[in-house]
CSV table of N, CA and C in Angstrom, one decimal:
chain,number,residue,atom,x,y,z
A,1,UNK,N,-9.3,-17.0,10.5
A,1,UNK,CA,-8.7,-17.3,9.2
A,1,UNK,C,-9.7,-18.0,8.3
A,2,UNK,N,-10.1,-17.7,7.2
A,2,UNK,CA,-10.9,-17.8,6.3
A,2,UNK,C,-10.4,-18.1,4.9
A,3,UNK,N,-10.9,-19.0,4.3
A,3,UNK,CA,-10.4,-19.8,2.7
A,3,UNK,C,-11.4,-19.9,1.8
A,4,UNK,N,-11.6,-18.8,0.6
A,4,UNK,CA,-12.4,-19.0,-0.3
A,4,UNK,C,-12.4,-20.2,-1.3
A,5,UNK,N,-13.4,-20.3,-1.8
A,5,UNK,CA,-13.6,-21.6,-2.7
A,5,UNK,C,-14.1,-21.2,-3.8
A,6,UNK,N,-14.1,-20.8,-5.3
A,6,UNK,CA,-15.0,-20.6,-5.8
A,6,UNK,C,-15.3,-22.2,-6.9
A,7,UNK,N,-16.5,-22.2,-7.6
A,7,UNK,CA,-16.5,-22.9,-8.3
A,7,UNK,C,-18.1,-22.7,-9.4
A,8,UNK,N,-17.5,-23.4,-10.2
A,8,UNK,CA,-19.1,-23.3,-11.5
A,8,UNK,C,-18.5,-22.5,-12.8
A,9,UNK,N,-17.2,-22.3,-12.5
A,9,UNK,CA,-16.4,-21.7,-14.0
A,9,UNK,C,-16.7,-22.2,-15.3
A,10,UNK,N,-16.6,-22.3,-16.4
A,10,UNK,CA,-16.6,-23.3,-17.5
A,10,UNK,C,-16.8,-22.3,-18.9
A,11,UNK,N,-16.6,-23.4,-19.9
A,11,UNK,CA,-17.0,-23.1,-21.1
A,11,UNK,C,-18.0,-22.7,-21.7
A,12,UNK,N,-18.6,-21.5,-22.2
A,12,UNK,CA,-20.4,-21.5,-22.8
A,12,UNK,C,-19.9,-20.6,-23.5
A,13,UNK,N,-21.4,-20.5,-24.7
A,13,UNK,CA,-22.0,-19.8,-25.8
A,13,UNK,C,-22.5,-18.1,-25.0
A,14,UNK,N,-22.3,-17.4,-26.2
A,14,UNK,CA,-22.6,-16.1,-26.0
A,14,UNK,C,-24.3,-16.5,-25.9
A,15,UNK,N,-24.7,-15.8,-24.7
A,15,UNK,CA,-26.3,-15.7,-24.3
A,15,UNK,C,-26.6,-17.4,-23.4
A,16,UNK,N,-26.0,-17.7,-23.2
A,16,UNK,CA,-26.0,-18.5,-22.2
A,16,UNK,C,-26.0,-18.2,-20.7
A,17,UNK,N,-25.6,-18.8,-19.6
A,17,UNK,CA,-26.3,-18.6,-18.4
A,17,UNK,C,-25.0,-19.7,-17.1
A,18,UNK,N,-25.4,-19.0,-16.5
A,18,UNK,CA,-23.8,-20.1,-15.6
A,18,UNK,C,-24.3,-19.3,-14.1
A,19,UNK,N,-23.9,-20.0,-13.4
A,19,UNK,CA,-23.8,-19.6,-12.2
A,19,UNK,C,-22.4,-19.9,-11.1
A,20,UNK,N,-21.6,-19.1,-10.5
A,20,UNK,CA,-21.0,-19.4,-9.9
A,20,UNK,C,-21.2,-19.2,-8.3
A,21,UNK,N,-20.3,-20.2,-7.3
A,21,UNK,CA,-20.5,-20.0,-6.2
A,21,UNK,C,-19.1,-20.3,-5.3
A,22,UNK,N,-19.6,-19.3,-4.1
A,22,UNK,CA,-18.5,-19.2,-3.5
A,22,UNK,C,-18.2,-19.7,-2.0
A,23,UNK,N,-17.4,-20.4,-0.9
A,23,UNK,CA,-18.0,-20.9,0.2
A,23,UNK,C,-16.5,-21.1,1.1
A,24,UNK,N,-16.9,-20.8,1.9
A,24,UNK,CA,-15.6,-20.6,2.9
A,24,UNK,C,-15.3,-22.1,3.1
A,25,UNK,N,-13.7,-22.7,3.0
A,25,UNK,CA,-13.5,-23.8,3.7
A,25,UNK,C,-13.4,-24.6,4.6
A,26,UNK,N,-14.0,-23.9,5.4
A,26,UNK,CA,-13.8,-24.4,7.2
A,26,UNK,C,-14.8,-23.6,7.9
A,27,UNK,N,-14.8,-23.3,9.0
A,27,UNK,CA,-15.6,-22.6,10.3
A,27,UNK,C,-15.7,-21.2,9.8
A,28,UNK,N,-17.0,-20.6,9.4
A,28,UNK,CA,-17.2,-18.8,9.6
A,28,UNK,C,-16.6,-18.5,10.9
A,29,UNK,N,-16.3,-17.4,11.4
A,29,UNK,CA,-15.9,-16.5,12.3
A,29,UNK,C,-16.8,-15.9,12.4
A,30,UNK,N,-17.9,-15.4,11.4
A,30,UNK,CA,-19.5,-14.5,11.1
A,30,UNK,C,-19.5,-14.4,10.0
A,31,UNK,N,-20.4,-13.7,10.2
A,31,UNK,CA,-21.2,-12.8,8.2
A,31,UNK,C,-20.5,-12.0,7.9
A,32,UNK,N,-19.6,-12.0,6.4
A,32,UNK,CA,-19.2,-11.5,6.1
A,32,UNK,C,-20.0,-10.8,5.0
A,33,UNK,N,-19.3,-9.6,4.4
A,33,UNK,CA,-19.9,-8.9,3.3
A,33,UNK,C,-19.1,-9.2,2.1
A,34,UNK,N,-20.1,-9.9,1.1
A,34,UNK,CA,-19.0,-10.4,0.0
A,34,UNK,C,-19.0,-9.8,-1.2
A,35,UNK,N,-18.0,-10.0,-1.8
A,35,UNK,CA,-18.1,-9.2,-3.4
A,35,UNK,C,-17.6,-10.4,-4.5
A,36,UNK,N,-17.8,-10.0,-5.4
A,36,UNK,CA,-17.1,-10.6,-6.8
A,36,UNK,C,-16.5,-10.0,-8.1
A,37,UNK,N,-15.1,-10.1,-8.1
A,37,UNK,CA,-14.3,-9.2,-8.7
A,37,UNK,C,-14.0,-10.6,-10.1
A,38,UNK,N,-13.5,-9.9,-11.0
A,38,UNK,CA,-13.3,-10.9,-12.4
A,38,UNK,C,-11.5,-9.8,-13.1
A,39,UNK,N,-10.6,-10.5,-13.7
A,39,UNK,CA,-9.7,-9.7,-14.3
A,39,UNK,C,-9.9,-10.7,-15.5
A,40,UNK,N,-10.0,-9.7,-16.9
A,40,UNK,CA,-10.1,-10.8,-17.7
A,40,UNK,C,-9.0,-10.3,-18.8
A,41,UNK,N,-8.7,-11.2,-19.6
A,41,UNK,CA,-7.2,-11.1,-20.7
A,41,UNK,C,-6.8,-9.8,-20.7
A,42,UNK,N,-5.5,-9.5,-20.2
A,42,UNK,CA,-4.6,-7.9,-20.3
A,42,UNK,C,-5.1,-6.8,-19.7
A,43,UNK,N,-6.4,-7.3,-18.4
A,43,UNK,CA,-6.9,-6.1,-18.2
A,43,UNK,C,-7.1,-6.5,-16.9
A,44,UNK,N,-6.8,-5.1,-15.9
A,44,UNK,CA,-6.6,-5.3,-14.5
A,44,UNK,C,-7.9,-5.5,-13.9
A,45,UNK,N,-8.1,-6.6,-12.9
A,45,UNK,CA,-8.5,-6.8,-11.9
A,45,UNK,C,-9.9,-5.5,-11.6
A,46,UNK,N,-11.4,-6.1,-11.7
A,46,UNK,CA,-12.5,-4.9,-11.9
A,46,UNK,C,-13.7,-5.8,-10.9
A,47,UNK,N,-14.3,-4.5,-10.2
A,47,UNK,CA,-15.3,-5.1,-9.3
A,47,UNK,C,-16.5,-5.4,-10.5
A,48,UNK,N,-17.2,-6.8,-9.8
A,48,UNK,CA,-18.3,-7.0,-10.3
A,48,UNK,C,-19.4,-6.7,-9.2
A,49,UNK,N,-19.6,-7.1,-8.6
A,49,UNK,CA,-20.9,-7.2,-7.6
A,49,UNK,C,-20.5,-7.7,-6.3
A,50,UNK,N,-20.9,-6.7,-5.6
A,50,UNK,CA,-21.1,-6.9,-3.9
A,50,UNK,C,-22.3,-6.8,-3.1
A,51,UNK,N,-22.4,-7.5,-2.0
A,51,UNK,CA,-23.6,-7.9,-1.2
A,51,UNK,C,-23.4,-7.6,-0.2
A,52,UNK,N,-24.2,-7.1,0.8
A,52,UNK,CA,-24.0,-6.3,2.3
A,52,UNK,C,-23.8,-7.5,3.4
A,53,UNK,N,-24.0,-7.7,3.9
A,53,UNK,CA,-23.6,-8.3,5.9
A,53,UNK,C,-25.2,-9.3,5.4
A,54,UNK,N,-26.1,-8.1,6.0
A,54,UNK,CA,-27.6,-8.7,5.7
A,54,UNK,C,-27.8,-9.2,4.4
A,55,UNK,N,-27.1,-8.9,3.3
A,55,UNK,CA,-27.9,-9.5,2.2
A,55,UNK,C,-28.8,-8.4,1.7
A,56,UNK,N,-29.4,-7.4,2.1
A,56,UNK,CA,-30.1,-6.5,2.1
A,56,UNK,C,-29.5,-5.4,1.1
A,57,UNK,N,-28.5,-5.1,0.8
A,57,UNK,CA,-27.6,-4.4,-0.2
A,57,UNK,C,-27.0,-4.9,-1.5
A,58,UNK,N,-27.4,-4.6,-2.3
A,58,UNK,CA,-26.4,-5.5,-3.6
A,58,UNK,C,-26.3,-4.1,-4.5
A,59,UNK,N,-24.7,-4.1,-5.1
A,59,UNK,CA,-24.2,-3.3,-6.0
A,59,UNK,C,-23.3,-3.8,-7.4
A,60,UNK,N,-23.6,-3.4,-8.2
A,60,UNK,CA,-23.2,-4.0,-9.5
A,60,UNK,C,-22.4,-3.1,-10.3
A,61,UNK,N,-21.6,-3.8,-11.4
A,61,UNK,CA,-21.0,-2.8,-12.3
A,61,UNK,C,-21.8,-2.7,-13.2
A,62,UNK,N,-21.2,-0.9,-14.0
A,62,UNK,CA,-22.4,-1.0,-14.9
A,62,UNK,C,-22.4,-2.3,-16.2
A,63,UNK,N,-21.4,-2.7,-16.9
A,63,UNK,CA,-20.7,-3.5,-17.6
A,63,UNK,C,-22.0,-4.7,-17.3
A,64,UNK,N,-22.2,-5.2,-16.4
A,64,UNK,CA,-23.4,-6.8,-16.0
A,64,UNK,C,-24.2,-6.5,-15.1
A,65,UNK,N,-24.8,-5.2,-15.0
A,65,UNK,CA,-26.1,-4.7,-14.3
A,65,UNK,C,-27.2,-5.1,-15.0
A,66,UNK,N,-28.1,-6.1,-15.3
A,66,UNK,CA,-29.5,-6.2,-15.5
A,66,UNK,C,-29.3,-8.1,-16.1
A,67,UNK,N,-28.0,-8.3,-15.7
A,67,UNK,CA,-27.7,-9.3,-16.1
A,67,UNK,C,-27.5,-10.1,-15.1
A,68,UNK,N,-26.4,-9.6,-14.1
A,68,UNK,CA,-25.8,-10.6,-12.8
A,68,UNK,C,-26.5,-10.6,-11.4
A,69,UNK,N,-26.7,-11.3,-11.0
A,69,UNK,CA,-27.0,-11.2,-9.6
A,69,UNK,C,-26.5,-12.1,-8.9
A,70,UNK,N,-26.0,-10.7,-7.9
A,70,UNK,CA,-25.3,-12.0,-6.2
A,70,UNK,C,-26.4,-12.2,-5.3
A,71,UNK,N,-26.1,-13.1,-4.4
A,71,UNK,CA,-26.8,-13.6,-3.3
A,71,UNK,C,-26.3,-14.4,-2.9
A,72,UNK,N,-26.5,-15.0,-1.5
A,72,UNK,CA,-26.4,-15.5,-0.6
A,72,UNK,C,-27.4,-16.4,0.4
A,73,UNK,N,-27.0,-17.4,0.9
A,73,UNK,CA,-27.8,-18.0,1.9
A,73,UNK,C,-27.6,-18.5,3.1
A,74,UNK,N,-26.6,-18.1,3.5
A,74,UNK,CA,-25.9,-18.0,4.4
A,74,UNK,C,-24.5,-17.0,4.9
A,75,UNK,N,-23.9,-17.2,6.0
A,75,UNK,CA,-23.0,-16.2,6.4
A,75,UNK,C,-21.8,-16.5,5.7
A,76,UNK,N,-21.4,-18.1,5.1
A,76,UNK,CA,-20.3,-18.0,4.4
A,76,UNK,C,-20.7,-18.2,2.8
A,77,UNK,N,-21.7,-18.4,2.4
A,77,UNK,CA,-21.5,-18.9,0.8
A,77,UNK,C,-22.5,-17.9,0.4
A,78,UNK,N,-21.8,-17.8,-1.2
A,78,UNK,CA,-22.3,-16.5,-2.2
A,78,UNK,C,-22.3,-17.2,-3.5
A,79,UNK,N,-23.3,-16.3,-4.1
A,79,UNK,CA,-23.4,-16.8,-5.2
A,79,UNK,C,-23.5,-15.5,-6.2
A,80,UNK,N,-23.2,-16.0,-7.8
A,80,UNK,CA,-23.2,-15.3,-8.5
A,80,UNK,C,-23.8,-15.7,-10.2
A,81,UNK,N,-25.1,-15.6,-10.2
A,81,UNK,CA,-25.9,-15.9,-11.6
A,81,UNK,C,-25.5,-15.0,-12.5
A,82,UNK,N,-25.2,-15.6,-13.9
A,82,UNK,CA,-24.9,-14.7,-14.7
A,82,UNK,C,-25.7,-15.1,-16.0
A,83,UNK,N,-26.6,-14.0,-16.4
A,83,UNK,CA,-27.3,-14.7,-17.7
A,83,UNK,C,-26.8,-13.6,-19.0
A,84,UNK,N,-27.6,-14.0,-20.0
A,84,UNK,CA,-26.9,-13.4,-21.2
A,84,UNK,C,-25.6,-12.9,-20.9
A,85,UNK,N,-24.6,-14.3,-21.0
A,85,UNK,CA,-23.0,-14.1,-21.1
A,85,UNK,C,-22.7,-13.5,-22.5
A,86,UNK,N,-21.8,-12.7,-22.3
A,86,UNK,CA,-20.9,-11.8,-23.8
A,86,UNK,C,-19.5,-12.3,-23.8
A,87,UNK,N,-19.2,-12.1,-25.1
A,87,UNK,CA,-17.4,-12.8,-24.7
A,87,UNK,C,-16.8,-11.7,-24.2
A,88,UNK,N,-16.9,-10.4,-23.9
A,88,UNK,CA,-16.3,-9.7,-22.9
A,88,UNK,C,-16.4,-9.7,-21.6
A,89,UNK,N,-17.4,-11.0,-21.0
A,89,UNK,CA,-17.2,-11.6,-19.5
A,89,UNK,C,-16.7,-12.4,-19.3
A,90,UNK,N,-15.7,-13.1,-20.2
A,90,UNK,CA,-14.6,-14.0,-20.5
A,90,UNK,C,-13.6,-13.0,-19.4
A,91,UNK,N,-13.2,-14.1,-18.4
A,91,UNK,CA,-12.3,-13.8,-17.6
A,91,UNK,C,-12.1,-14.7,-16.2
A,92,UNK,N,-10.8,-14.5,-15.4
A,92,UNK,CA,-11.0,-15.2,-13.8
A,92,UNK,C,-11.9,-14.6,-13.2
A,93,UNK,N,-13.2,-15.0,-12.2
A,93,UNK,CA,-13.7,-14.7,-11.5
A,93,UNK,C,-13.5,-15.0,-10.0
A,94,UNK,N,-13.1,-13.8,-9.1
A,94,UNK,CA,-12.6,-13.9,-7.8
A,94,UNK,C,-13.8,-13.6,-6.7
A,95,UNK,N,-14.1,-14.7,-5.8
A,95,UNK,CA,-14.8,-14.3,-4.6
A,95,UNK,C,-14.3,-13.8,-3.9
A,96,UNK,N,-14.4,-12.7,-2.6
A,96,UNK,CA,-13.8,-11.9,-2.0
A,96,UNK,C,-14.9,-11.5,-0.5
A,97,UNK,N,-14.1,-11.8,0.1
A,97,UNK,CA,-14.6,-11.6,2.0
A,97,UNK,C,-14.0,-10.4,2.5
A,98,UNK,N,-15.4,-9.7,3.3
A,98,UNK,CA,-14.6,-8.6,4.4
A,98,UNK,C,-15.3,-8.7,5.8
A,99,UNK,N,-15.2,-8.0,6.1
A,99,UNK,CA,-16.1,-8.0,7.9
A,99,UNK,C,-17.2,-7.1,8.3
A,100,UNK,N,-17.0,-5.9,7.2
A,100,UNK,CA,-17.9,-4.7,7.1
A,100,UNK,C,-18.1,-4.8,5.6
A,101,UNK,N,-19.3,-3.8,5.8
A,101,UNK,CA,-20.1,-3.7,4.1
A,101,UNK,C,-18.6,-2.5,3.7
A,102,UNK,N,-18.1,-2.2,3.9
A,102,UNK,CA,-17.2,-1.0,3.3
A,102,UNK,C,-15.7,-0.8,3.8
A,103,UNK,N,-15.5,-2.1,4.5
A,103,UNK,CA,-14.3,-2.5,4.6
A,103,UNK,C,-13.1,-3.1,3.8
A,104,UNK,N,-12.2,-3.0,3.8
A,104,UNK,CA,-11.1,-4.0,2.9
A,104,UNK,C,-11.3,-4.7,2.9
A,105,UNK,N,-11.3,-5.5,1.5
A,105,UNK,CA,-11.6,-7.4,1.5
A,105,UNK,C,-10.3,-7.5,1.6
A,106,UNK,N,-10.5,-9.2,2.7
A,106,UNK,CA,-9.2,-9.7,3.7
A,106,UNK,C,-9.2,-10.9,2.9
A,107,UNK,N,-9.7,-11.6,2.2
A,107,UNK,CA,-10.0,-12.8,1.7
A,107,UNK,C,-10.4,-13.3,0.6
A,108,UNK,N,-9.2,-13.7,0.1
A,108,UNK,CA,-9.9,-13.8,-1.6
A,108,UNK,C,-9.7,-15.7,-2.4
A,109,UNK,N,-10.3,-15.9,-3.0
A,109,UNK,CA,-10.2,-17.5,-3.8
A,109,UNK,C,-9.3,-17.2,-4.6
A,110,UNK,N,-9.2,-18.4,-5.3
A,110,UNK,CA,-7.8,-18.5,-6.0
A,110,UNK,C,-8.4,-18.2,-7.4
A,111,UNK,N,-10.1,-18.1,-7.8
A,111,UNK,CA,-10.4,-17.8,-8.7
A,111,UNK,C,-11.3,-19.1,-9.7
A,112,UNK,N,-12.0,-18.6,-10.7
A,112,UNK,CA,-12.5,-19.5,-11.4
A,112,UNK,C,-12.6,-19.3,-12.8
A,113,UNK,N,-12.4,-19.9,-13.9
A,113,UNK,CA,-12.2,-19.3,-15.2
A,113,UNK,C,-13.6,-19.4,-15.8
A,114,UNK,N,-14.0,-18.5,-16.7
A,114,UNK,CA,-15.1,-18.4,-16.9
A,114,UNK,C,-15.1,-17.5,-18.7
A,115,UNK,N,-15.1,-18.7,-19.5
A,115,UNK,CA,-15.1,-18.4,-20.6
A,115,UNK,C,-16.2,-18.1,-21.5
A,116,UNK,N,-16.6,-17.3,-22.1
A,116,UNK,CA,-17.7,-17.1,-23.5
A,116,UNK,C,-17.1,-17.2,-25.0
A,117,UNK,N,-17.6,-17.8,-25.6
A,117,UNK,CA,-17.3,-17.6,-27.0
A,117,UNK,C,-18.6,-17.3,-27.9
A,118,UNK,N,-18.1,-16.8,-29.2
A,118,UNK,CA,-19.4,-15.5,-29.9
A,118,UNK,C,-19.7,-17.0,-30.6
């Protein structure tokens, strides 16, 4: 049984820079393959970026492709850099656990708010 944590949400200017991170509450069970999903005002729930088992795989939306990057440094904590923020990345951002690179995420945080203003 596994409990996400995220944290580093906050307030910033369009073209600013934040980083969020993510970290299991207790004991790994192993390496998980993590992703980061965001739902932002009136709009459903959308993958951002996911990272393989090894770390060795990362996949992006096109929407924050040359912008975001995940990683990790270990089997439970993930991270998520975000530079040149737009106020259409204004939204919750959700960390999310699975057990395979292409499995169902089993485990999700309660989320982090993550605002831009123009």
């Amino acid at each position: 049984q596994v409990q996400l944590v995220e944290s580093g949400g906050g307030l910033v200017q369009a073209g600013d820079s934040l980083t969020l991170s993510c970290a299991a509450s207790g004991r790994s069970f192993g390496t998980y393959a993590m992703g980061w999903f965001r739902q932002g005002p009136g709009k459903e729930r959308e993958f951002v970026a996911r990272i393989s088992r090894s770390g060795g795989i990362t996949n992006y939306a096109d929407s924050v492709k040359g912008r975001f990057t995940i990683s990790r440094d270990n089997a439970k904590n993930v991270y998520l850099q975000m530079n040149n923020l737009k106020p259409e990345d204004t939204a919750v951002y959700f960390c999310a656990a699975r057990y395979s690179d292409y499995g169902t995420y089993l485990y999700w945080g309660q989320g982090t708010q993550v605002t831009v203003s123009s």
